[in-house]
Amino acid sequence: MPVPKIVFFDTKPYDREFFESENSNFGFNIKYVDTRLAPDTISEVKGFNVLCIFVNDVITKEMISPLKDYGVELVALRCAGYNNIDLRSIFDNIHTVRVPAYSPYAVAEYAVMLMLALNRKIHKACTRIRDNNFTLDGLLGFDLHGKTAGIIGTGKIGRVAAKILKGFGMEVLLYDVKPDNEFAEKMGIRYVSLDEVYSKSDVISLHCPLTPKTHHMLNESSFLKMKNGVMVINTGRGALIDAKALIIALKDGKIGYAGLDVYEEESEYFFEDFSSSFISDDTLARLMTFPNVIITSHQAFFTKEALKNIANTTLSNIKDYFSGKYLANEICYKCERKECLKKQKQRCF
Ligand code: NAD
């Protein structure tokens, strides 16, 4: 078997810890770099045939030919979403694999945590208590029980979120371009139109991928269709929401709460320490000023179980490639894996 020479971009100490632990079962030679993959850092892949990247590393159309010239034959994404690569261009050139599922619980539980924290104002209560202020004024919440939750995207994560919220006694409305009617029937909940999710929900949680169709799906006109004071949760991808329109909707009270684990221009800031610097992104800076907005740095996936699974699946994907096995986790541009799965162990292309 040819030897994989692997370079990991955009790594943090926790990535190294979990990958090194799992790598004891694989024995690969891995170089970890802190650098983010971008057009100006691409030369760092020289000498490696496997490139492992994360959510904010980008592969544009223009980068594919240089990557091939440098000898990259496999791109291994250590994440589920792949909106950061130009899939159409890479598809016929370099095999690209991902980790389609590692812990839907990590992300769904996090989305629900954002709902609870925003509703009961835990972020404010914590700072208040640290200031020896034990009052309750301004911390009034509402029972989630009996309220309506709208789940947009009912794949692995959305279905777990729906189950948890149903357990709270909420009415759960589902929307997906490909409804899972069996799931809805089993749960005793229903699929409705997107407009019905918007108009009836007290809480809306986004769990669909970022695609050209879902880009800015929450925008000025969708906000207008929602209840006044609605809570919006985004653990999907930042650009599902038009952040500038969100600021306007927060200012006029249309949106009552926003829980954002992702932000459309997050790549410059998220995962990095700017505590001795400043934020030059005025949209992000403005969003950070709202007391009814909680922003976190793309951390919904960040559980021990998820990191272990990510490491194991990524290394297994690399092993499969170099052993000439069928790449079960290859991202298929042509059929989105529908035909590949039907053909069992064969690519549709
Ligand atoms: P999944 O593929 O299992 O489910 C996605 C669902 O979205 C599918 O059912 C699909 O039919 C649906 N969908 C596609 N286009 C849609 C549209 N236009 N409107 C409504 N639904 C649509 O994916 P998943 O594992 O549940 O993950 C969902 C998303 O969560 C990922 O794409 C990723 O962007 C994001 N994610 C975020 C984190 C984080 O740490 N914040 C971690 C993992 C995944």
Short mmCIF file of C-alpha atoms and ligand atoms in Angstrom, two decimals:
data_model
loop_
_atom_site.label_atom_id
_atom_site.label_comp_id
_atom_site.label_asym_id
_atom_site.label_seq_id
_atom_site.Cartn_x
_atom_site.Cartn_y
_atom_site.Cartn_z
CA MET A 1 0.00 0.00 0.00
CA PRO A 2 1.39 3.47 -0.91
CA VAL A 3 2.32 5.48 2.17
CA PRO A 4 0.01 8.33 3.11
CA LYS A 5 1.86 11.56 3.84
CA ILE A 6 -0.71 13.61 5.70
CA VAL A 7 -0.81 17.30 6.54
CA PHE A 8 -3.50 18.66 8.84
CA PHE A 9 -4.33 22.35 8.45
CA ASP A 10 -5.89 24.66 11.04
CA THR A 11 -5.19 22.39 14.00
CA LYS A 12 -5.55 23.18 17.69
CA PRO A 13 -4.14 21.27 20.67
CA TYR A 14 -7.43 19.39 21.13
CA ASP A 15 -7.36 18.17 17.49
CA ARG A 16 -3.85 16.85 17.99
CA GLU A 17 -4.76 15.14 21.26
CA PHE A 18 -7.73 13.24 19.81
CA PHE A 19 -6.08 12.44 16.49
CA GLU A 20 -2.87 11.23 18.13
CA SER A 21 -4.86 8.98 20.43
CA GLU A 22 -6.85 7.43 17.52
CA ASN A 23 -3.76 7.28 15.34
CA SER A 24 -2.27 4.73 17.71
CA ASN A 25 -4.59 2.28 15.88
CA PHE A 26 -3.49 3.45 12.42
CA GLY A 27 0.17 4.43 12.72
CA PHE A 28 0.06 7.21 10.12
CA ASN A 29 2.68 9.88 9.82
CA ILE A 30 0.86 13.17 10.38
CA LYS A 31 2.14 16.72 10.27
CA TYR A 32 -0.05 19.23 12.11
CA VAL A 33 0.09 22.90 11.15
CA ASP A 34 -1.78 25.85 12.68
CA THR A 35 -2.15 27.57 9.33
CA ARG A 36 -5.52 27.83 7.70
CA LEU A 37 -5.70 26.58 4.13
CA ALA A 38 -6.26 29.45 1.72
CA PRO A 39 -4.82 30.55 -1.64
CA ASP A 40 -1.84 32.21 0.08
CA THR A 41 -0.94 29.21 2.27
CA ILE A 42 -1.38 26.48 -0.32
CA SER A 43 2.37 25.89 -0.78
CA GLU A 44 2.47 24.24 2.68
CA VAL A 45 0.89 21.12 1.15
CA LYS A 46 4.05 20.48 -0.90
CA GLY A 47 5.34 16.97 -0.24
CA PHE A 48 2.04 15.61 1.13
CA ASN A 49 -0.43 13.41 -0.70
CA VAL A 50 -3.25 13.79 1.85
CA LEU A 51 -4.65 17.11 2.92
CA CYS A 52 -6.86 17.19 6.01
CA ILE A 53 -8.93 20.33 6.54
CA PHE A 54 -11.67 21.75 8.80
CA VAL A 55 -14.70 24.02 8.42
CA ASN A 56 -12.93 27.32 7.79
CA ASP A 57 -10.21 26.08 5.43
CA VAL A 58 -11.17 26.85 1.87
CA ILE A 59 -10.56 25.15 -1.45
CA THR A 60 -11.52 27.38 -4.35
CA LYS A 61 -11.63 26.40 -8.00
CA GLU A 62 -8.28 28.13 -8.59
CA MET A 63 -6.58 26.07 -5.86
CA ILE A 64 -7.36 22.66 -7.34
CA SER A 65 -4.74 22.58 -10.05
CA PRO A 66 -1.92 23.72 -7.68
CA LEU A 67 -3.05 21.10 -5.14
CA LYS A 68 -2.75 18.41 -7.81
CA ASP A 69 0.64 19.74 -8.88
CA TYR A 70 1.84 19.53 -5.28
CA GLY A 71 0.83 15.85 -5.29
CA VAL A 72 -2.40 15.91 -3.25
CA GLU A 73 -4.52 12.88 -4.17
CA LEU A 74 -6.96 12.89 -1.24
CA VAL A 75 -8.69 15.70 0.62
CA ALA A 76 -10.05 14.53 3.97
CA LEU A 77 -12.49 16.91 5.60
CA ARG A 78 -12.68 16.36 9.34
CA CYS A 79 -16.20 17.77 9.45
CA ALA A 80 -19.66 17.05 8.00
CA GLY A 81 -20.44 20.21 6.00
CA TYR A 82 -18.49 20.86 2.78
CA ASN A 83 -19.67 24.33 1.74
CA ASN A 84 -16.05 25.52 2.13
CA ILE A 85 -14.83 23.63 -0.94
CA ASP A 86 -15.71 24.05 -4.60
CA LEU A 87 -17.10 20.54 -4.94
CA ARG A 88 -18.06 20.86 -8.58
CA SER A 89 -14.44 21.69 -9.50
CA ILE A 90 -12.66 19.26 -7.18
CA PHE A 91 -14.95 16.37 -8.03
CA ASP A 92 -13.22 15.07 -11.16
CA ASN A 93 -9.74 15.91 -9.90
CA ILE A 94 -9.12 14.91 -6.30
CA HIS A 95 -10.98 12.38 -4.17
CA THR A 96 -12.69 14.16 -1.29
CA VAL A 97 -14.01 12.46 1.81
CA ARG A 98 -15.74 13.79 4.92
CA VAL A 99 -17.18 12.70 8.26
CA PRO A 100 -20.90 12.60 7.53
CA ALA A 101 -21.91 11.82 11.12
CA TYR A 102 -19.96 11.96 14.35
CA SER A 103 -22.46 12.94 17.01
CA PRO A 104 -25.78 14.47 16.07
CA TYR A 105 -26.40 14.60 19.83
CA ALA A 106 -23.52 17.05 20.36
CA VAL A 107 -25.02 19.58 17.96
CA ALA A 108 -28.72 19.03 18.76
CA GLU A 109 -28.10 19.24 22.52
CA TYR A 110 -26.12 22.43 21.95
CA ALA A 111 -28.95 24.00 19.93
CA VAL A 112 -31.37 23.21 22.76
CA MET A 113 -28.87 24.60 25.29
CA LEU A 114 -28.85 27.89 23.37
CA MET A 115 -32.68 27.95 23.51
CA LEU A 116 -32.72 27.36 27.26
CA ALA A 117 -29.90 29.80 27.99
CA LEU A 118 -31.46 32.59 25.92
CA ASN A 119 -34.92 32.02 27.33
CA ARG A 120 -33.82 31.94 30.99
CA LYS A 121 -31.05 34.51 30.42
CA ILE A 122 -28.34 32.35 31.96
CA HIS A 123 -25.58 34.47 30.39
CA LYS A 124 -26.92 37.53 32.23
CA ALA A 125 -27.58 35.67 35.49
CA CYS A 126 -23.98 34.38 35.62
CA THR A 127 -22.41 37.82 35.24
CA ARG A 128 -24.92 39.30 37.71
CA ILE A 129 -24.09 36.76 40.41
CA ARG A 130 -20.35 37.36 39.95
CA ASP A 131 -21.12 41.00 40.74
CA ASN A 132 -22.87 39.97 44.00
CA ASN A 133 -26.21 40.97 42.47
CA PHE A 134 -28.80 38.36 43.42
CA THR A 135 -31.89 40.09 41.96
CA LEU A 136 -34.19 38.52 39.38
CA ASP A 137 -35.45 41.60 37.54
CA GLY A 138 -35.00 41.23 33.81
CA LEU A 139 -34.42 37.48 33.97
CA LEU A 140 -38.04 36.42 33.35
CA GLY A 141 -38.35 33.54 30.91
CA PHE A 142 -41.22 31.44 29.55
CA ASP A 143 -42.15 27.75 29.67
CA LEU A 144 -41.06 25.95 26.53
CA HIS A 145 -43.76 23.39 27.32
CA GLY A 146 -46.80 24.13 25.18
CA LYS A 147 -44.89 26.42 22.78
CA THR A 148 -44.17 25.64 19.13
CA ALA A 149 -40.72 24.77 17.78
CA GLY A 150 -39.93 24.78 14.06
CA ILE A 151 -37.10 22.56 12.85
CA ILE A 152 -35.72 23.39 9.41
CA GLY A 153 -33.72 20.44 8.08
CA THR A 154 -34.62 17.09 9.58
CA GLY A 155 -31.49 15.08 8.90
CA LYS A 156 -29.41 13.47 11.64
CA ILE A 157 -29.16 16.58 13.85
CA GLY A 158 -32.62 18.04 13.20
CA ARG A 159 -34.30 14.74 14.10
CA VAL A 160 -32.46 14.56 17.45
CA ALA A 161 -33.39 18.19 18.18
CA ALA A 162 -37.05 17.42 17.33
CA LYS A 163 -37.06 14.46 19.73
CA ILE A 164 -35.62 16.53 22.59
CA LEU A 165 -38.09 19.37 22.05
CA LYS A 166 -41.01 16.97 21.78
CA GLY A 167 -39.82 15.63 25.15
CA PHE A 168 -40.18 19.15 26.56
CA GLY A 169 -43.86 19.04 25.60
CA MET A 170 -43.48 21.44 22.68
CA GLU A 171 -45.48 21.20 19.48
CA VAL A 172 -42.82 20.44 16.87
CA LEU A 173 -43.25 21.52 13.25
CA LEU A 174 -40.84 20.08 10.69
CA TYR A 175 -39.68 21.34 7.33
CA ASP A 176 -37.33 19.59 4.94
CA VAL A 177 -37.02 19.45 1.16
CA LYS A 178 -36.95 15.67 1.60
CA PRO A 179 -39.38 14.91 4.44
CA ASP A 180 -38.83 11.79 6.55
CA ASN A 181 -42.50 10.89 6.94
CA GLU A 182 -41.76 7.68 8.81
CA PHE A 183 -39.91 9.67 11.49
CA ALA A 184 -42.72 12.23 11.75
CA GLU A 185 -45.35 9.52 12.08
CA LYS A 186 -43.37 7.65 14.70
CA MET A 187 -42.87 10.84 16.71
CA GLY A 188 -46.46 12.01 16.32
CA ILE A 189 -45.30 15.30 14.80
CA ARG A 190 -45.83 16.76 11.35
CA TYR A 191 -44.19 18.31 8.34
CA VAL A 192 -45.57 21.67 7.27
CA SER A 193 -44.65 24.28 4.66
CA LEU A 194 -41.70 26.58 5.32
CA ASP A 195 -44.12 29.50 5.63
CA GLU A 196 -46.06 27.63 8.30
CA VAL A 197 -42.84 27.01 10.26
CA TYR A 198 -42.14 30.74 10.03
CA SER A 199 -45.63 31.91 10.99
CA LYS A 200 -46.42 29.43 13.80
CA SER A 201 -43.13 28.85 15.61
CA ASP A 202 -42.04 30.47 18.86
CA VAL A 203 -38.57 28.99 18.36
CA ILE A 204 -36.97 28.22 14.98
CA SER A 205 -33.84 26.07 14.77
CA LEU A 206 -31.80 25.67 11.58
CA HIS A 207 -30.35 22.24 10.79
CA CYS A 208 -30.02 22.25 7.00
CA PRO A 209 -26.78 22.51 5.02
CA LEU A 210 -25.55 25.70 3.41
CA THR A 211 -26.21 25.49 -0.32
CA PRO A 212 -26.96 28.11 -2.97
CA LYS A 213 -30.66 27.47 -2.18
CA THR A 214 -30.33 27.93 1.58
CA HIS A 215 -27.92 30.88 1.46
CA HIS A 216 -29.60 33.72 3.44
CA MET A 217 -32.81 31.69 3.76
CA LEU A 218 -33.52 33.74 6.88
CA ASN A 219 -33.64 37.26 5.51
CA GLU A 220 -35.76 40.38 5.70
CA SER A 221 -38.76 38.77 4.01
CA SER A 222 -38.66 35.51 6.00
CA PHE A 223 -38.32 37.47 9.27
CA LEU A 224 -41.50 39.39 8.32
CA LYS A 225 -43.41 36.09 8.16
CA MET A 226 -42.43 35.16 11.74
CA LYS A 227 -44.14 35.85 15.05
CA ASN A 228 -43.03 38.99 16.86
CA GLY A 229 -40.36 38.13 19.40
CA VAL A 230 -39.51 34.74 17.87
CA MET A 231 -36.33 32.95 18.93
CA VAL A 232 -33.94 31.93 16.14
CA ILE A 233 -31.20 29.35 16.68
CA ASN A 234 -28.47 28.68 14.14
CA THR A 235 -26.03 25.80 14.65
CA GLY A 236 -26.04 25.03 10.91
CA ARG A 237 -23.87 27.42 8.90
CA GLY A 238 -23.58 31.19 9.32
CA ALA A 239 -24.71 32.20 5.85
CA LEU A 240 -28.11 30.54 6.37
CA ILE A 241 -28.95 33.90 8.00
CA ASP A 242 -28.48 37.34 6.48
CA ALA A 243 -26.69 38.85 9.49
CA LYS A 244 -27.35 42.47 8.50
CA ALA A 245 -31.10 41.75 8.17
CA LEU A 246 -30.95 39.98 11.56
CA ILE A 247 -29.57 43.12 13.19
CA ILE A 248 -32.46 45.18 11.80
CA ALA A 249 -34.99 42.55 12.96
CA LEU A 250 -33.42 42.50 16.44
CA LYS A 251 -33.50 46.29 16.63
CA ASP A 252 -37.20 46.47 15.82
CA GLY A 253 -38.04 43.57 18.15
CA LYS A 254 -39.22 41.20 15.41
CA ILE A 255 -36.57 38.74 16.55
CA GLY A 256 -36.70 38.40 20.32
CA TYR A 257 -33.68 36.16 20.75
CA ALA A 258 -30.90 34.81 18.56
CA GLY A 259 -28.58 31.93 19.41
CA LEU A 260 -25.74 31.82 16.90
CA ASP A 261 -23.04 29.17 16.99
CA VAL A 262 -22.09 30.11 13.45
CA TYR A 263 -21.72 33.42 11.64
CA GLU A 264 -21.44 34.05 7.93
CA GLU A 265 -18.03 35.77 8.17
CA GLU A 266 -16.77 33.59 11.03
CA SER A 267 -13.62 32.33 9.34
CA GLU A 268 -11.56 35.37 10.31
CA TYR A 269 -12.40 35.18 14.01
CA PHE A 270 -13.79 31.86 15.16
CA PHE A 271 -11.34 29.50 16.89
CA GLU A 272 -8.86 32.39 17.36
CA ASP A 273 -7.98 34.66 20.32
CA PHE A 274 -8.63 38.36 19.67
CA SER A 275 -8.64 39.35 23.35
CA SER A 276 -5.62 41.62 22.90
CA SER A 277 -6.85 42.98 19.61
CA PHE A 278 -10.15 44.24 18.22
CA ILE A 279 -13.00 43.19 15.96
CA SER A 280 -13.03 45.06 12.69
CA ASP A 281 -16.17 43.29 11.45
CA ASP A 282 -18.88 45.82 12.39
CA THR A 283 -21.72 43.35 11.80
CA LEU A 284 -20.28 40.82 14.22
CA ALA A 285 -19.39 43.57 16.70
CA ARG A 286 -22.97 44.91 16.58
CA LEU A 287 -24.48 41.44 17.03
CA MET A 288 -22.27 40.96 20.09
CA THR A 289 -23.85 44.02 21.75
CA PHE A 290 -27.40 42.65 21.97
CA PRO A 291 -28.29 41.26 25.40
CA ASN A 292 -30.74 38.88 23.75
CA VAL A 293 -28.13 37.37 21.43
CA ILE A 294 -25.73 34.60 22.39
CA ILE A 295 -22.85 34.03 19.99
CA THR A 296 -20.48 31.10 20.36
CA SER A 297 -17.50 30.17 18.26
CA HIS A 298 -18.73 27.16 16.23
CA GLN A 299 -18.51 24.89 19.25
CA ALA A 300 -21.70 22.82 18.95
CA PHE A 301 -19.72 19.80 17.70
CA PHE A 302 -17.21 20.07 20.55
CA THR A 303 -17.75 17.01 22.73
CA LYS A 304 -15.32 14.21 23.59
CA GLU A 305 -17.49 11.70 21.78
CA ALA A 306 -17.66 13.82 18.63
CA LEU A 307 -13.89 14.48 18.54
CA LYS A 308 -13.13 10.79 18.99
CA ASN A 309 -15.54 9.84 16.19
CA ILE A 310 -14.22 12.58 13.90
CA ALA A 311 -10.66 11.33 14.39
CA ASN A 312 -11.58 7.69 13.88
CA THR A 313 -13.68 8.26 10.74
CA THR A 314 -11.13 10.62 9.17
CA LEU A 315 -8.28 8.16 9.66
CA SER A 316 -10.47 5.28 8.44
CA ASN A 317 -11.34 7.30 5.32
CA ILE A 318 -7.62 7.77 4.63
CA LYS A 319 -6.93 4.07 5.25
CA ASP A 320 -9.76 3.05 2.88
CA TYR A 321 -8.34 5.25 0.14
CA PHE A 322 -4.83 3.85 0.39
CA SER A 323 -6.10 0.24 0.60
CA GLY A 324 -8.09 0.79 -2.60
CA LYS A 325 -11.40 0.25 -0.84
CA TYR A 326 -14.72 1.80 -1.80
CA LEU A 327 -14.83 5.28 -0.29
CA ALA A 328 -18.08 5.16 1.64
CA ASN A 329 -17.65 8.76 2.79
CA GLU A 330 -16.61 10.28 -0.52
CA ILE A 331 -18.61 13.39 -1.28
CA CYS A 332 -20.47 12.82 -4.50
CA TYR A 333 -21.20 15.93 -6.49
CA LYS A 334 -23.26 14.09 -9.09
CA CYS A 335 -25.84 12.17 -7.09
CA GLU A 336 -25.36 13.43 -3.53
CA ARG A 337 -24.78 9.73 -2.76
CA LYS A 338 -28.29 8.56 -3.64
CA GLU A 339 -27.13 6.53 -6.63
CA CYS A 340 -23.81 5.63 -5.02
CA LEU A 341 -25.64 4.09 -2.10
CA LYS A 342 -28.06 2.24 -4.36
CA LYS A 343 -25.14 0.81 -6.31
CA GLN A 344 -23.61 -0.43 -3.05
CA LYS A 345 -19.84 -0.18 -2.94
CA GLN A 346 -19.62 1.53 -6.32
CA ARG A 347 -19.38 5.15 -7.29
CA CYS A 348 -22.13 6.49 -9.52
CA PHE A 349 -19.44 8.11 -11.62
P1 NAD B 1 -27.93 15.82 7.28
O1 NAD B 1 -27.37 15.74 5.91
O2 NAD B 1 -28.17 14.56 8.04
O3 NAD B 1 -29.33 16.62 7.25
C1 NAD B 1 -29.51 17.81 6.54
C2 NAD B 1 -30.99 17.88 6.19
O4 NAD B 1 -31.24 19.17 5.58
C3 NAD B 1 -31.43 16.82 5.16
O5 NAD B 1 -32.56 16.13 5.63
C4 NAD B 1 -31.74 17.63 3.92
O6 NAD B 1 -32.79 17.08 3.13
C5 NAD B 1 -32.15 18.95 4.54
N1 NAD B 1 -32.14 20.07 3.59
C6 NAD B 1 -31.33 20.24 2.53
N2 NAD B 1 -31.69 21.38 1.89
C7 NAD B 1 -32.73 21.91 2.58
C8 NAD B 1 -33.53 23.07 2.42
N3 NAD B 1 -33.36 23.89 1.39
N4 NAD B 1 -34.51 23.30 3.31
C9 NAD B 1 -34.74 22.43 4.33
N5 NAD B 1 -34.02 21.32 4.53
C10 NAD B 1 -33.02 21.07 3.67
O7 NAD B 1 -26.97 16.79 8.07
P2 NAD B 1 -26.77 16.90 9.66
O8 NAD B 1 -25.71 15.98 10.09
O9 NAD B 1 -28.10 16.89 10.32
O10 NAD B 1 -26.15 18.39 9.75
C11 NAD B 1 -26.90 19.54 9.37
C12 NAD B 1 -25.97 20.72 9.24
O11 NAD B 1 -25.46 21.08 10.53
C13 NAD B 1 -24.69 20.43 8.42
O12 NAD B 1 -24.91 20.64 7.04
C14 NAD B 1 -23.69 21.40 8.97
O13 NAD B 1 -23.71 22.58 8.17
C15 NAD B 1 -24.22 21.74 10.36
N6 NAD B 1 -23.31 21.28 11.44
C16 NAD B 1 -22.89 22.20 12.35
C17 NAD B 1 -22.05 21.81 13.39
C18 NAD B 1 -21.58 22.79 14.44
O14 NAD B 1 -20.63 22.49 15.19
N7 NAD B 1 -22.20 23.96 14.59
C19 NAD B 1 -21.64 20.49 13.48
C20 NAD B 1 -22.11 19.56 12.53
C21 NAD B 1 -22.95 19.98 11.51
#
